[in-house]
mmCIF file of C-alpha atoms in Angstrom:
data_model
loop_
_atom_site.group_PDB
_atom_site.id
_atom_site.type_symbol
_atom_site.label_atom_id
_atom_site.label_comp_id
_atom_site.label_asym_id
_atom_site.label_seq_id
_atom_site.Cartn_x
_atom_site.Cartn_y
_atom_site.Cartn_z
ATOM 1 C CA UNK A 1 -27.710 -66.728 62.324
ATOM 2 C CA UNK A 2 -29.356 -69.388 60.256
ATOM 3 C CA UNK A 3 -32.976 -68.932 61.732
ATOM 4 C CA UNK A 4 -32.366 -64.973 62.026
ATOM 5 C CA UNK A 5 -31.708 -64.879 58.089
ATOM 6 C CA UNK A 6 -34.915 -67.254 57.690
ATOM 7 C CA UNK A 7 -36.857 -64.533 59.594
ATOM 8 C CA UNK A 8 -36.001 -61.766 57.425
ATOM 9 C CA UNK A 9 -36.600 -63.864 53.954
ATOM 10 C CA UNK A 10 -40.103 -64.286 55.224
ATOM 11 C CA UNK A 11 -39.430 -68.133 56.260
ATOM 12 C CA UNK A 12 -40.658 -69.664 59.592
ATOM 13 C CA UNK A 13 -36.915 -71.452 60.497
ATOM 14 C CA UNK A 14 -33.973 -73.047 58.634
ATOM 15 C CA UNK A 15 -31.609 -75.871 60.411
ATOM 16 C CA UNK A 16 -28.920 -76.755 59.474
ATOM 17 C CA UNK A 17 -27.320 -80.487 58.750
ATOM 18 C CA UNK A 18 -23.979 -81.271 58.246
ATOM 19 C CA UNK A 19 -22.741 -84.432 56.216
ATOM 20 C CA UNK A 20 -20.482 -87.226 58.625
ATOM 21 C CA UNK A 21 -17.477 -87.719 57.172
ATOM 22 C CA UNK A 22 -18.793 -91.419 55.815
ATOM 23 C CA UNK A 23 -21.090 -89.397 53.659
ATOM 24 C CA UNK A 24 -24.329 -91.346 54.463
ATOM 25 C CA UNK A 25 -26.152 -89.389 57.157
ATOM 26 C CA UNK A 26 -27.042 -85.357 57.679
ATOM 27 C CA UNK A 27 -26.723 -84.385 61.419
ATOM 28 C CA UNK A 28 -28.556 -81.582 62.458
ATOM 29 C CA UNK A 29 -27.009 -78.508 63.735
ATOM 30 C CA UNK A 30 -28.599 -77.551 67.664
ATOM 31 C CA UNK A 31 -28.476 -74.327 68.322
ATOM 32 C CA UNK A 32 -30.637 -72.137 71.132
ATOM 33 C CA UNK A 33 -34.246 -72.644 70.263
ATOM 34 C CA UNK A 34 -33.718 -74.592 66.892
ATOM 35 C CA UNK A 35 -36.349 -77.063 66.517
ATOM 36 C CA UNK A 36 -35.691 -81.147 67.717
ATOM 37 C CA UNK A 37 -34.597 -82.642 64.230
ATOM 38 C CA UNK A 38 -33.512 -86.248 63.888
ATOM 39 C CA UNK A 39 -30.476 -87.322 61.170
ATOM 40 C CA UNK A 40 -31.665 -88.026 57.871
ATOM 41 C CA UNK A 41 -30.286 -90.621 55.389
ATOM 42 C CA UNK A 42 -28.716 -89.201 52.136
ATOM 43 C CA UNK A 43 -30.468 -91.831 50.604
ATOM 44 C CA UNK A 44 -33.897 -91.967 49.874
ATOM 45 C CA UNK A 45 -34.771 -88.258 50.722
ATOM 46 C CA UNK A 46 -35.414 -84.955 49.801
ATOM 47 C CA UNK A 47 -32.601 -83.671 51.870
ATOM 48 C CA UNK A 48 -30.336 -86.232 50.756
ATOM 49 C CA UNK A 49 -31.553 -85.212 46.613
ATOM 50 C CA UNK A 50 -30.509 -81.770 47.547
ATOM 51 C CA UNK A 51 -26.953 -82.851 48.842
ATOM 52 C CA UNK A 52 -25.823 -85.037 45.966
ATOM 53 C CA UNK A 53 -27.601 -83.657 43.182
ATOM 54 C CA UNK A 54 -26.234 -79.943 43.886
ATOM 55 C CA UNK A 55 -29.702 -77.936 44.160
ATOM 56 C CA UNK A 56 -33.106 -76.930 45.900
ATOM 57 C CA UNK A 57 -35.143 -79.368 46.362
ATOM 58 C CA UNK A 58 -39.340 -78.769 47.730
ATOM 59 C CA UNK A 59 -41.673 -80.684 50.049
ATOM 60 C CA UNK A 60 -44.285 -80.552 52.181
ATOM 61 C CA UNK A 61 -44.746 -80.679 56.104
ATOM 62 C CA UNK A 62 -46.887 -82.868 58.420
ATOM 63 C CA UNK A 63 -48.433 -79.781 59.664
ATOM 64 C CA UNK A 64 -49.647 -78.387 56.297
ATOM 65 C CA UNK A 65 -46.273 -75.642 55.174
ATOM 66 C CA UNK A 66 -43.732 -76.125 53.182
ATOM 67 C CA UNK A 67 -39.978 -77.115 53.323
ATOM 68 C CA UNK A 68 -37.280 -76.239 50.852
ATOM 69 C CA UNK A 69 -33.970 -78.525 50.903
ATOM 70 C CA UNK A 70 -30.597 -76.625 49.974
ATOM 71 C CA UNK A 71 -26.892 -77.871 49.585
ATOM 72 C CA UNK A 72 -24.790 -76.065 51.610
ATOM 73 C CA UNK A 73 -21.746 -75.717 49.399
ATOM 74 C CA UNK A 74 -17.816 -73.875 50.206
ATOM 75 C CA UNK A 75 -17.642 -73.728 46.250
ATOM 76 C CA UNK A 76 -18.283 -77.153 45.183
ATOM 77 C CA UNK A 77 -17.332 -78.624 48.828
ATOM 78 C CA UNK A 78 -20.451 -80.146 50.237
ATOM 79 C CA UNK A 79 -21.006 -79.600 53.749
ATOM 80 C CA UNK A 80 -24.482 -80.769 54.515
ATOM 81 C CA UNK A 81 -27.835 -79.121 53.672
ATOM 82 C CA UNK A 82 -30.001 -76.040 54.657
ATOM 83 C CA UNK A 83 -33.776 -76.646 55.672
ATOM 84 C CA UNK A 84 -35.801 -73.938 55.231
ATOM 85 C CA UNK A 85 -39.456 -74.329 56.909
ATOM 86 C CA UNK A 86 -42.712 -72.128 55.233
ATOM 87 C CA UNK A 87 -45.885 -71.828 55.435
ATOM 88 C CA UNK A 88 -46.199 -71.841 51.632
ATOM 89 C CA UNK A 89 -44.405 -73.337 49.161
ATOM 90 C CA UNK A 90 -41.327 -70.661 48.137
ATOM 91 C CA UNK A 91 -41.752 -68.954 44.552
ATOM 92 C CA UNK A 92 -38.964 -69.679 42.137
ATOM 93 C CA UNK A 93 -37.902 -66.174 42.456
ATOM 94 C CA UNK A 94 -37.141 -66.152 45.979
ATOM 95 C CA UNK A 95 -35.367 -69.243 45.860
ATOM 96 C CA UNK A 96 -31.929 -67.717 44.301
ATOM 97 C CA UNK A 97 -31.961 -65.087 47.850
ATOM 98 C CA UNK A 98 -32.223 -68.524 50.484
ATOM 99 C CA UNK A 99 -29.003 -69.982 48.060
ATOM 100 C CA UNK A 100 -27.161 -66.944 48.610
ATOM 101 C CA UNK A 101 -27.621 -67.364 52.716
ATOM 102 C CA UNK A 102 -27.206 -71.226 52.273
ATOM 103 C CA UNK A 103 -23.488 -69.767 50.621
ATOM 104 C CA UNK A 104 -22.870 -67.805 53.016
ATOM 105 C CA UNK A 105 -23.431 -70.027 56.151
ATOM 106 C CA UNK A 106 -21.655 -73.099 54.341
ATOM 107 C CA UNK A 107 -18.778 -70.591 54.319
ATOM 108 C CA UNK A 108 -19.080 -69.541 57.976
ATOM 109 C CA UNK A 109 -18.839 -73.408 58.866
ATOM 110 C CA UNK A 110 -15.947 -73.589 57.281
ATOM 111 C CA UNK A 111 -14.038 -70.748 58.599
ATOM 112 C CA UNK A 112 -15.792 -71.156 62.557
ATOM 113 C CA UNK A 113 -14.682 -74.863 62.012
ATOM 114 C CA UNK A 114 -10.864 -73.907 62.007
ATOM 115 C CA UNK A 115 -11.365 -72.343 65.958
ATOM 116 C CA UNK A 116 -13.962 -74.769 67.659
ATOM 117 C CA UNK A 117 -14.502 -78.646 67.725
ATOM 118 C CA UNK A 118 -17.959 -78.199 67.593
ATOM 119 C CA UNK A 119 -18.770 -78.806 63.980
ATOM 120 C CA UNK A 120 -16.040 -81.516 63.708
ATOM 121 C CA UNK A 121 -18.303 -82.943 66.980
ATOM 122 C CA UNK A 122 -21.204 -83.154 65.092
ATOM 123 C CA UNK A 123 -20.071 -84.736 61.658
ATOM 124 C CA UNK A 124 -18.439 -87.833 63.454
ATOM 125 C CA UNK A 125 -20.177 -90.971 64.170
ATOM 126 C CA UNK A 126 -17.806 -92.949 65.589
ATOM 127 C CA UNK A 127 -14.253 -92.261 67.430
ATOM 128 C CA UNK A 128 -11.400 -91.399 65.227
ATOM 129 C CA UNK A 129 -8.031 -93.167 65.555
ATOM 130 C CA UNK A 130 -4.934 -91.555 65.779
ATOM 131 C CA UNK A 131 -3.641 -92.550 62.273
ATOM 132 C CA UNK A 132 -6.973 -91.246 60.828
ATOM 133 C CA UNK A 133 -7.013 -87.849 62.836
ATOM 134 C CA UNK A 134 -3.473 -87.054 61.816
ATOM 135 C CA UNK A 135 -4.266 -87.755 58.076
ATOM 136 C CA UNK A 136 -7.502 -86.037 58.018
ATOM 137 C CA UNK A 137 -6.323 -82.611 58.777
ATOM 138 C CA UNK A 138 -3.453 -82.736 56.157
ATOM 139 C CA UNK A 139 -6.268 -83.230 53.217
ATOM 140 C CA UNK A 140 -7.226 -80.535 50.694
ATOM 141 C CA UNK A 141 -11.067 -80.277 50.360
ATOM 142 C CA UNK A 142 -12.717 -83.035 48.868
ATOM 143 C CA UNK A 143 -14.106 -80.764 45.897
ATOM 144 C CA UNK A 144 -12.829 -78.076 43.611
ATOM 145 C CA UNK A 145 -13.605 -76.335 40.587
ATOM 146 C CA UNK A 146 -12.055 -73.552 38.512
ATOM 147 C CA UNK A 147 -14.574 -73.306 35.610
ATOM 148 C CA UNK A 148 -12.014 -75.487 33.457
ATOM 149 C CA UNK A 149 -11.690 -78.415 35.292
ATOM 150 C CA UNK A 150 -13.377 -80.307 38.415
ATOM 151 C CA UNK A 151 -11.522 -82.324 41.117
ATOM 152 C CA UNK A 152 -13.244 -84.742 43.610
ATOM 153 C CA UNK A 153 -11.185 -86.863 45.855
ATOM 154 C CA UNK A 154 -12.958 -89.327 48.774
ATOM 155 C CA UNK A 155 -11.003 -91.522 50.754
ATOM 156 C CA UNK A 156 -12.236 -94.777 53.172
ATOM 157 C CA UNK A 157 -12.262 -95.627 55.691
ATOM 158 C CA UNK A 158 -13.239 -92.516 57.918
ATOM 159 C CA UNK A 159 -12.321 -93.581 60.945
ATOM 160 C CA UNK A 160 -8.846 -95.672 60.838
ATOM 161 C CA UNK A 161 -7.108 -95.237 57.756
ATOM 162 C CA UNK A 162 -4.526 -97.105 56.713
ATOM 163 C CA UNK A 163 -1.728 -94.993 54.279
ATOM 164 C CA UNK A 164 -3.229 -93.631 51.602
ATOM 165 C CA UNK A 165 -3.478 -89.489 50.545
ATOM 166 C CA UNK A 166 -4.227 -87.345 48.029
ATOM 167 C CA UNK A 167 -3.541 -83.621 46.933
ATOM 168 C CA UNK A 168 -4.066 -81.431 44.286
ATOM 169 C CA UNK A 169 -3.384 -77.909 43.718
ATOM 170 C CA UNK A 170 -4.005 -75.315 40.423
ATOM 171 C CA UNK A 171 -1.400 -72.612 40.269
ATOM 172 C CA UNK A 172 -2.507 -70.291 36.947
ATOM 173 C CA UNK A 173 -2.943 -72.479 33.857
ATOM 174 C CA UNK A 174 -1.366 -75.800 35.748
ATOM 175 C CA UNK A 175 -3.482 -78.516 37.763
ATOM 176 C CA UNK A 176 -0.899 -80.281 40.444
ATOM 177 C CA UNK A 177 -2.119 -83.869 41.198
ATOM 178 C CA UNK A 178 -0.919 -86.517 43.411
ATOM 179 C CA UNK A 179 -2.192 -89.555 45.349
ATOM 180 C CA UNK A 180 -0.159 -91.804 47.669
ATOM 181 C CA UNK A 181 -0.581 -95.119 48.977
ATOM 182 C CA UNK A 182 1.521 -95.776 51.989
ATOM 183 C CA UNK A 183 2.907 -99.774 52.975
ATOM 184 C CA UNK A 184 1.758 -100.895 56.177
ATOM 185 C CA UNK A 185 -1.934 -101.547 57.604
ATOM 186 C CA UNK A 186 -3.826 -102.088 61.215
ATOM 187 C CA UNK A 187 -3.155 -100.227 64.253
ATOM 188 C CA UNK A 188 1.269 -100.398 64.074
ATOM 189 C CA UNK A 189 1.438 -100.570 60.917
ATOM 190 C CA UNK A 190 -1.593 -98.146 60.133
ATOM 191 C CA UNK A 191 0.310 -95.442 62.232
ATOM 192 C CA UNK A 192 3.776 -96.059 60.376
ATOM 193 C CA UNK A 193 2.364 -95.865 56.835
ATOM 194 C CA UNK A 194 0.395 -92.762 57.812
ATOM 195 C CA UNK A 195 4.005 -90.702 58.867
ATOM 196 C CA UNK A 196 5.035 -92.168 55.474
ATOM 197 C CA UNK A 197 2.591 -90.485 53.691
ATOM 198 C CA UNK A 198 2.512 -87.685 55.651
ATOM 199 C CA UNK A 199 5.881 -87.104 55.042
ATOM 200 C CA UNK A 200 5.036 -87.705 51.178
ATOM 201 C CA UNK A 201 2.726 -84.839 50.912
ATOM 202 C CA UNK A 202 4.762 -82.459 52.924
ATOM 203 C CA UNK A 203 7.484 -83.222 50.387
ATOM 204 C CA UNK A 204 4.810 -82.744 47.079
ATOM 205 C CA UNK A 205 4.098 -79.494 48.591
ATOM 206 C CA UNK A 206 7.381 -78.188 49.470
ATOM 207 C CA UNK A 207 8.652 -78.957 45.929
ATOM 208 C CA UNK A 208 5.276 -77.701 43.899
ATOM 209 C CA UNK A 209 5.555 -74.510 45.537
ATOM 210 C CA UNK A 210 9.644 -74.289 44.992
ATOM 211 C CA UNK A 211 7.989 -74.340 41.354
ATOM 212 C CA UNK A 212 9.516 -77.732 41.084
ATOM 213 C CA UNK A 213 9.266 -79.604 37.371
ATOM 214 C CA UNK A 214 7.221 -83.422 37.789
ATOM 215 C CA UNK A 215 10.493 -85.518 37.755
ATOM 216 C CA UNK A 216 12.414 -83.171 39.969
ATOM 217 C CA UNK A 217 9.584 -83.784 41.905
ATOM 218 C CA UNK A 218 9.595 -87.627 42.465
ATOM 219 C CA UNK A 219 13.064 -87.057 43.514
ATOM 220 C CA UNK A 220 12.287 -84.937 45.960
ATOM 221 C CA UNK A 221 9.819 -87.016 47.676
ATOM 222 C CA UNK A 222 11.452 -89.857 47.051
ATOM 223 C CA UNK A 223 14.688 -88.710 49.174
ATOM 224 C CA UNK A 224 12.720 -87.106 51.805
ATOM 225 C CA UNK A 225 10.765 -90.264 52.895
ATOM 226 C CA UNK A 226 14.501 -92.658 51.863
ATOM 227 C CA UNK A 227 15.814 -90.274 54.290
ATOM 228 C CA UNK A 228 13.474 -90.669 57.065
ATOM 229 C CA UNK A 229 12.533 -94.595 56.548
ATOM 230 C CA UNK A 230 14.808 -95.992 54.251
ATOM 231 C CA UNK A 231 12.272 -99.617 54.839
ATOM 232 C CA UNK A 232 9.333 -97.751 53.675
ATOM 233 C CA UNK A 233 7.660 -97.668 50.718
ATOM 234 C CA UNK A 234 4.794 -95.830 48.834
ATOM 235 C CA UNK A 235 3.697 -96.250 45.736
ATOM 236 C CA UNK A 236 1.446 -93.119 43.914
ATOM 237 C CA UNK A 237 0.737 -90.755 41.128
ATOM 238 C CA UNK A 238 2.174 -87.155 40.129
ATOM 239 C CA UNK A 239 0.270 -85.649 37.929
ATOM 240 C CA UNK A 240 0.190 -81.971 35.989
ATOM 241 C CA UNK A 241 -2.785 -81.391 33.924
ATOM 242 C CA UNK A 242 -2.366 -77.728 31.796
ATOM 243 C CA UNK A 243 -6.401 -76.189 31.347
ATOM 244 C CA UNK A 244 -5.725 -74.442 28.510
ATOM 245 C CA UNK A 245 -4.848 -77.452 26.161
ATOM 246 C CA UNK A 246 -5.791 -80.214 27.928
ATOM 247 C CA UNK A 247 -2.360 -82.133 27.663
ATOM 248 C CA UNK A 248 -1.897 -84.128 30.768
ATOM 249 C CA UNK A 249 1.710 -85.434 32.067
ATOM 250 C CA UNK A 250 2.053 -88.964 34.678
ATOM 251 C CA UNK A 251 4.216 -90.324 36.325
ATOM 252 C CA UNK A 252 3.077 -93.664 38.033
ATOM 253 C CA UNK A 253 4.872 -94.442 40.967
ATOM 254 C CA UNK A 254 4.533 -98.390 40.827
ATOM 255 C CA UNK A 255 0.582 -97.666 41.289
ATOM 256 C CA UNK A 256 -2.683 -99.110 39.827
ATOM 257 C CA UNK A 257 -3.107 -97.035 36.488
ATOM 258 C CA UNK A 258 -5.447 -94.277 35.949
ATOM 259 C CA UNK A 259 -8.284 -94.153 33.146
ATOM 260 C CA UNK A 260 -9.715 -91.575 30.651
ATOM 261 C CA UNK A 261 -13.046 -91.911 30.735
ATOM 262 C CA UNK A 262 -14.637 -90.538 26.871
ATOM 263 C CA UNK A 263 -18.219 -90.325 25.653
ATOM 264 C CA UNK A 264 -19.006 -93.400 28.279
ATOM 265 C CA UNK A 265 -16.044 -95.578 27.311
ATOM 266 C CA UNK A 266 -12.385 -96.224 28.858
ATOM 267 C CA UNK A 267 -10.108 -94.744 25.821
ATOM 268 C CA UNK A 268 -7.329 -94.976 27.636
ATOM 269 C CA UNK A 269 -5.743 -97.103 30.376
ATOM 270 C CA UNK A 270 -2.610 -94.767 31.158
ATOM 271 C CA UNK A 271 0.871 -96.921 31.587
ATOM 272 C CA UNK A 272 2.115 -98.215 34.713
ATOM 273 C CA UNK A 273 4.522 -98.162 36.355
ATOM 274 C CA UNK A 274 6.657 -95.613 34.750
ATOM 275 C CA UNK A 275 8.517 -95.244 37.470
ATOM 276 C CA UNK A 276 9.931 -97.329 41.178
ATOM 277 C CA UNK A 277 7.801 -97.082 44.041
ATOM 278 C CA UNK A 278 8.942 -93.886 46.290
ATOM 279 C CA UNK A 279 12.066 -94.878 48.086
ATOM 280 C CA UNK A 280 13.470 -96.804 45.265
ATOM 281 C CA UNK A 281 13.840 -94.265 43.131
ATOM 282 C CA UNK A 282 17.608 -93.781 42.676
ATOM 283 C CA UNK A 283 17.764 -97.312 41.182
ATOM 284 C CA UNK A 284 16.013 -96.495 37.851
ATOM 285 C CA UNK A 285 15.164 -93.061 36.271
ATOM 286 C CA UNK A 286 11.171 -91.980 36.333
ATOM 287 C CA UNK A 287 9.719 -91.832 32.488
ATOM 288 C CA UNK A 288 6.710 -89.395 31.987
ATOM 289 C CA UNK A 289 3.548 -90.526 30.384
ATOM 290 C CA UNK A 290 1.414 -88.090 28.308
ATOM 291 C CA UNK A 291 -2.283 -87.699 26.919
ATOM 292 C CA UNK A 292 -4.372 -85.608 25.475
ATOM 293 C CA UNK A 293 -7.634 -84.710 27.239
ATOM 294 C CA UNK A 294 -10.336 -83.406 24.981
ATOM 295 C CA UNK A 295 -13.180 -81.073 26.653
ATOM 296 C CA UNK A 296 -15.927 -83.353 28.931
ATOM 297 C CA UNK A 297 -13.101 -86.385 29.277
ATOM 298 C CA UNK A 298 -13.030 -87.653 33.135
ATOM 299 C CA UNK A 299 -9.820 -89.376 34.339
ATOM 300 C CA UNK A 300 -9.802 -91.614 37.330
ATOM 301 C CA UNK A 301 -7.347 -92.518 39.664
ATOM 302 C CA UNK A 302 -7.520 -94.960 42.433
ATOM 303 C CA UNK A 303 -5.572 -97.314 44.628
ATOM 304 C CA UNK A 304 -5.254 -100.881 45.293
ATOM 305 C CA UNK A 305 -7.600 -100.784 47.553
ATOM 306 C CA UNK A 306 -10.297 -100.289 45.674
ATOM 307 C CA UNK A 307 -9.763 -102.905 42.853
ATOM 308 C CA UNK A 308 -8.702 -105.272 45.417
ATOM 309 C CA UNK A 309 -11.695 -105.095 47.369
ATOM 310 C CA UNK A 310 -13.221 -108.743 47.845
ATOM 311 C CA UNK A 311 -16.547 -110.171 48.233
ATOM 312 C CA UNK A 312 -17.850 -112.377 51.302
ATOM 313 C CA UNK A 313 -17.188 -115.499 48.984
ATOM 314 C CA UNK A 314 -13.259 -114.254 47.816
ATOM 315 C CA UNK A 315 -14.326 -112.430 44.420
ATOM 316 C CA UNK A 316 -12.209 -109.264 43.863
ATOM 317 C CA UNK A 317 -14.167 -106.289 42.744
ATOM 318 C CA UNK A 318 -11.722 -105.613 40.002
ATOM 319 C CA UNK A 319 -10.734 -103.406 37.241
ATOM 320 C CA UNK A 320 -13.431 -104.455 35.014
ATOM 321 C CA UNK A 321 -16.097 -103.712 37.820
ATOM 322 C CA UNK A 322 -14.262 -100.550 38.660
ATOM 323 C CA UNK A 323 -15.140 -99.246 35.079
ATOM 324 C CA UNK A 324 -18.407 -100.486 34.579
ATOM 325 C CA UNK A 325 -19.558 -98.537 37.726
ATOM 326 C CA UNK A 326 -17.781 -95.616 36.801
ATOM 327 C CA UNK A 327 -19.369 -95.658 33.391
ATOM 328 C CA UNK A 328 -22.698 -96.191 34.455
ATOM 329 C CA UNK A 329 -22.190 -93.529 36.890
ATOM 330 C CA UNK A 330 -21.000 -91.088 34.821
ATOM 331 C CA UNK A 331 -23.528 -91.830 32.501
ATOM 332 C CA UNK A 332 -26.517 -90.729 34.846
ATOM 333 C CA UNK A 333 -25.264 -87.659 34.864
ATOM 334 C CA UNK A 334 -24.368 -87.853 38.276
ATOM 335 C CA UNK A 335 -22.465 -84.446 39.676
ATOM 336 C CA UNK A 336 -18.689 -85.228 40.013
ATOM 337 C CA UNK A 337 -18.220 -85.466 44.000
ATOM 338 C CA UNK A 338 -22.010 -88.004 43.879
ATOM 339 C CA UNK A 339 -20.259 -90.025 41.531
ATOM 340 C CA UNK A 340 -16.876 -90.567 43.907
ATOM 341 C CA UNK A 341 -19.065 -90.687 47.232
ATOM 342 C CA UNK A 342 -21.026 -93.722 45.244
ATOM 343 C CA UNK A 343 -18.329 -95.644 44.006
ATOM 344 C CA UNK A 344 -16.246 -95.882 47.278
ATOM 345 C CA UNK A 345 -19.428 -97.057 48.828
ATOM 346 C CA UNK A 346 -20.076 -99.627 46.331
ATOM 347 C CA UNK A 347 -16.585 -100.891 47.071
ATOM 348 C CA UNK A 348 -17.750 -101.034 50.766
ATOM 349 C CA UNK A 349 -20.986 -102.718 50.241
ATOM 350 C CA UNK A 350 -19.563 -105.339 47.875
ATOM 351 C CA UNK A 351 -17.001 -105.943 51.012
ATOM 352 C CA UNK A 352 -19.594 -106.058 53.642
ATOM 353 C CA UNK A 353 -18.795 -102.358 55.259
ATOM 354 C CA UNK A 354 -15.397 -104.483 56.087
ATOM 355 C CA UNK A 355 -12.293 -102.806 53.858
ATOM 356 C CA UNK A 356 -9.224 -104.707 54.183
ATOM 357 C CA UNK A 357 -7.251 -101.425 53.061
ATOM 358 C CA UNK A 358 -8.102 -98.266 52.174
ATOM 359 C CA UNK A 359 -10.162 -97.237 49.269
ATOM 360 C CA UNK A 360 -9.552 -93.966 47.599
ATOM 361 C CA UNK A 361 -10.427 -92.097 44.293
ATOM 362 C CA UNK A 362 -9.487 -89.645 42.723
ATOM 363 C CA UNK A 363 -11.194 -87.922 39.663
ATOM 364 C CA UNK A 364 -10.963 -85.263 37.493
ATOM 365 C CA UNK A 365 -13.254 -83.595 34.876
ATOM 366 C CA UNK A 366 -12.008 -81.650 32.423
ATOM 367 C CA UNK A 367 -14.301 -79.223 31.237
ATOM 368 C CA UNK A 368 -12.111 -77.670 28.443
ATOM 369 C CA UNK A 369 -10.566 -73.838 27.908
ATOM 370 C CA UNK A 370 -13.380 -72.072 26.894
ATOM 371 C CA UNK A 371 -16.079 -73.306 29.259
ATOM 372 C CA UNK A 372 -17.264 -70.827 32.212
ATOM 373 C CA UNK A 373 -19.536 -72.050 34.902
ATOM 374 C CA UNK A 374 -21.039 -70.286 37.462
ATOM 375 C CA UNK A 375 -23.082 -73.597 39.026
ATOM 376 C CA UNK A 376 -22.671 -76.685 38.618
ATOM 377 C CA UNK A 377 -21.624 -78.208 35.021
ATOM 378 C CA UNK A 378 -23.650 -81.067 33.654
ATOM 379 C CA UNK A 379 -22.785 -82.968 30.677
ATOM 380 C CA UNK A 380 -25.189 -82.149 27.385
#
């Protein structure tokens, strides 16, 4: 369909890559006739610019043409990237009519993806684990924006994860929030702290769609798992941000604390714990913490995992690290789902590509009531 569409814009071919679930590499798409293609590094190229800066990107071939580099995007879900082969370079005004195919066909991987293996095939790079397979398919996607707000979640490692989950959902003017980090690591443990914290967001769901309030709940999921393991235990954070006024509403489930990011500084480091970890929580009452998000604030949660992270020589990345990156980040302008791809991977190059838990993020940008965007939002 890809190359057919090509065709009729008046281009010689487009393949199509899709992004591994590590985020590092595009894979190219076969298909009958397509062109031999090899996988190209996010980093450090054209095709990679396109993915994590959100747009078209130009170049030339060997052979004397023209290429042009698109993100294939569900939304604001990145999927890989569209390469679209010329023999010239393509005008400015045709480039809007190869995004609107690139649209379509990042939608059509989506959908195809739910009734073949074949795409999931393609975007791994290594065997999954059990633990990992069965968490996987119970994520949201890792990207989502309503005009008013942005969400961007990434979670490592790919392959064999170890507890931790996240969720969101917006129902009218409400953003739901939650991320869970499950106790109990490696291959026994790994598989009993992923039922935990499957169980967890089964219960988030069922009471966010019984149009539970945020302390009713806690409760909820906090009896569901007591019932089922009364040993385990997850810590996490429930969350409700409202986009019309910006007022945001915690709890923090005996979990790291999240930060409001403002104008390039940390205004506020929100309180923790305000509540027991999940399973405790008949033996003291959860307290809700509230702020005040003003339009272009970004709020980060995280856990352990990635604060925790330690260097060859024993140094824990830290807090302090953990903002400074962010910061800087944020500050190159970087589009929300770039900036959580490159801070998890800092965590894993500081470590050595060797996590001794998961590492997961969390982040939100709130783009304020009145703001309406149609592409992708960068700061001014």
């Amino acid at each position: 369909m890809a190359r057919q569409a090509a065709q009729q814009l008046g281009a010689d071919d487009m393949v199509l890559y899709l992004v591994d679930h590590e985020q590092r590499q595009l894979l190219p798409m076969p298909g009958p006739g397509a062109p031999p293609r090899e996988s190209l590094a996010i980093e450090g190229t054209l095709a990679g610019r396109a993915f994590s800066m959100l747009g078209p990107f130009g170049g030339a071939t060997d052979g004397g043409g023209a290429r042009l580099w698109l993100p294939l995007l569900n939304g604001l879900e990145r999927m890989g990237v569209a390469e679209v082969v010329t023999a010239a370079p393509v005008p400015d005004f045709s480039v809007a009519a190869f995004e609107a195919v690139a649209s379509l066909l990042a939608e059509l991987v989506i959908t195809r993806s739910q009734y073949s293996d074949t795409i999931e095939r393609i975007r791994r790079r290594a065997p999954m684990r059990l633990a990992a397979e069965m968490l996987r398919a119970q994520l949201p996607p890792l990207t989502f924006s309503t005009g008013h707000m942005i969400i961007s979640g990434i979670l490592e490692p790919c392959y064999d994860v170890g507890g931790d989950a996240f969720d969101y959902a917006v129902n009218g003017d409400i953003a739901h929030l939650a991320l869970f980090d499950a106790v109990g690591h490696g291959s026994g443990g790994g598989m009993r702290a992923v039922m935990l914290a499957s169980l967890a967001l089964a219960a988030y769901r069922n009471a966010r769609r019984d149009g539970f309030d945020l302390i009713a709940t806690y409760h909820h999921i906090d009896t569901a798992v007591r019932d089922h393991d009364r040993r385990g235990l997850i810590t996490g954070v429930l969350a409700e941000l409202d986009q019309r006024t910006g007022r945001l509403r915690v709890i923090s489930a005996g979990h790291p604390s999240g930060l409001v990011i403002r104008r390039g500084k940390v205004t506020t480091v929100l309180p923790t714990p305000t509540a027991l970890p999940v399973t405790l929580g008949d033996r003291r009452p959860p307290v809700v913490a509230e702020e005040a998000l003003e339009p272009g604030d970004d709020l980060l949660f995280y856990t352990d995992g990635i604060i925790e992270a330690r260097s060859a020589d024993g140094e824990r990345f830290g807090t302090e690290r953990l903002v400074d990156f962010t910061v800087r980040a944020l500050a190159d302008e970087l589009p929300l789902p770039e900036t959580a791809r490159r801070l998890v991977h800092a965590i894993l190059a500081y470590q050595d590509d060797r996590l001794q838990d998961d590492a997961t993020v969390l982040m939100v940008r709130f783009l304020g009531p009145s703001t309406v965007q149609a592409t992708w939002p960068h700061r001014d």
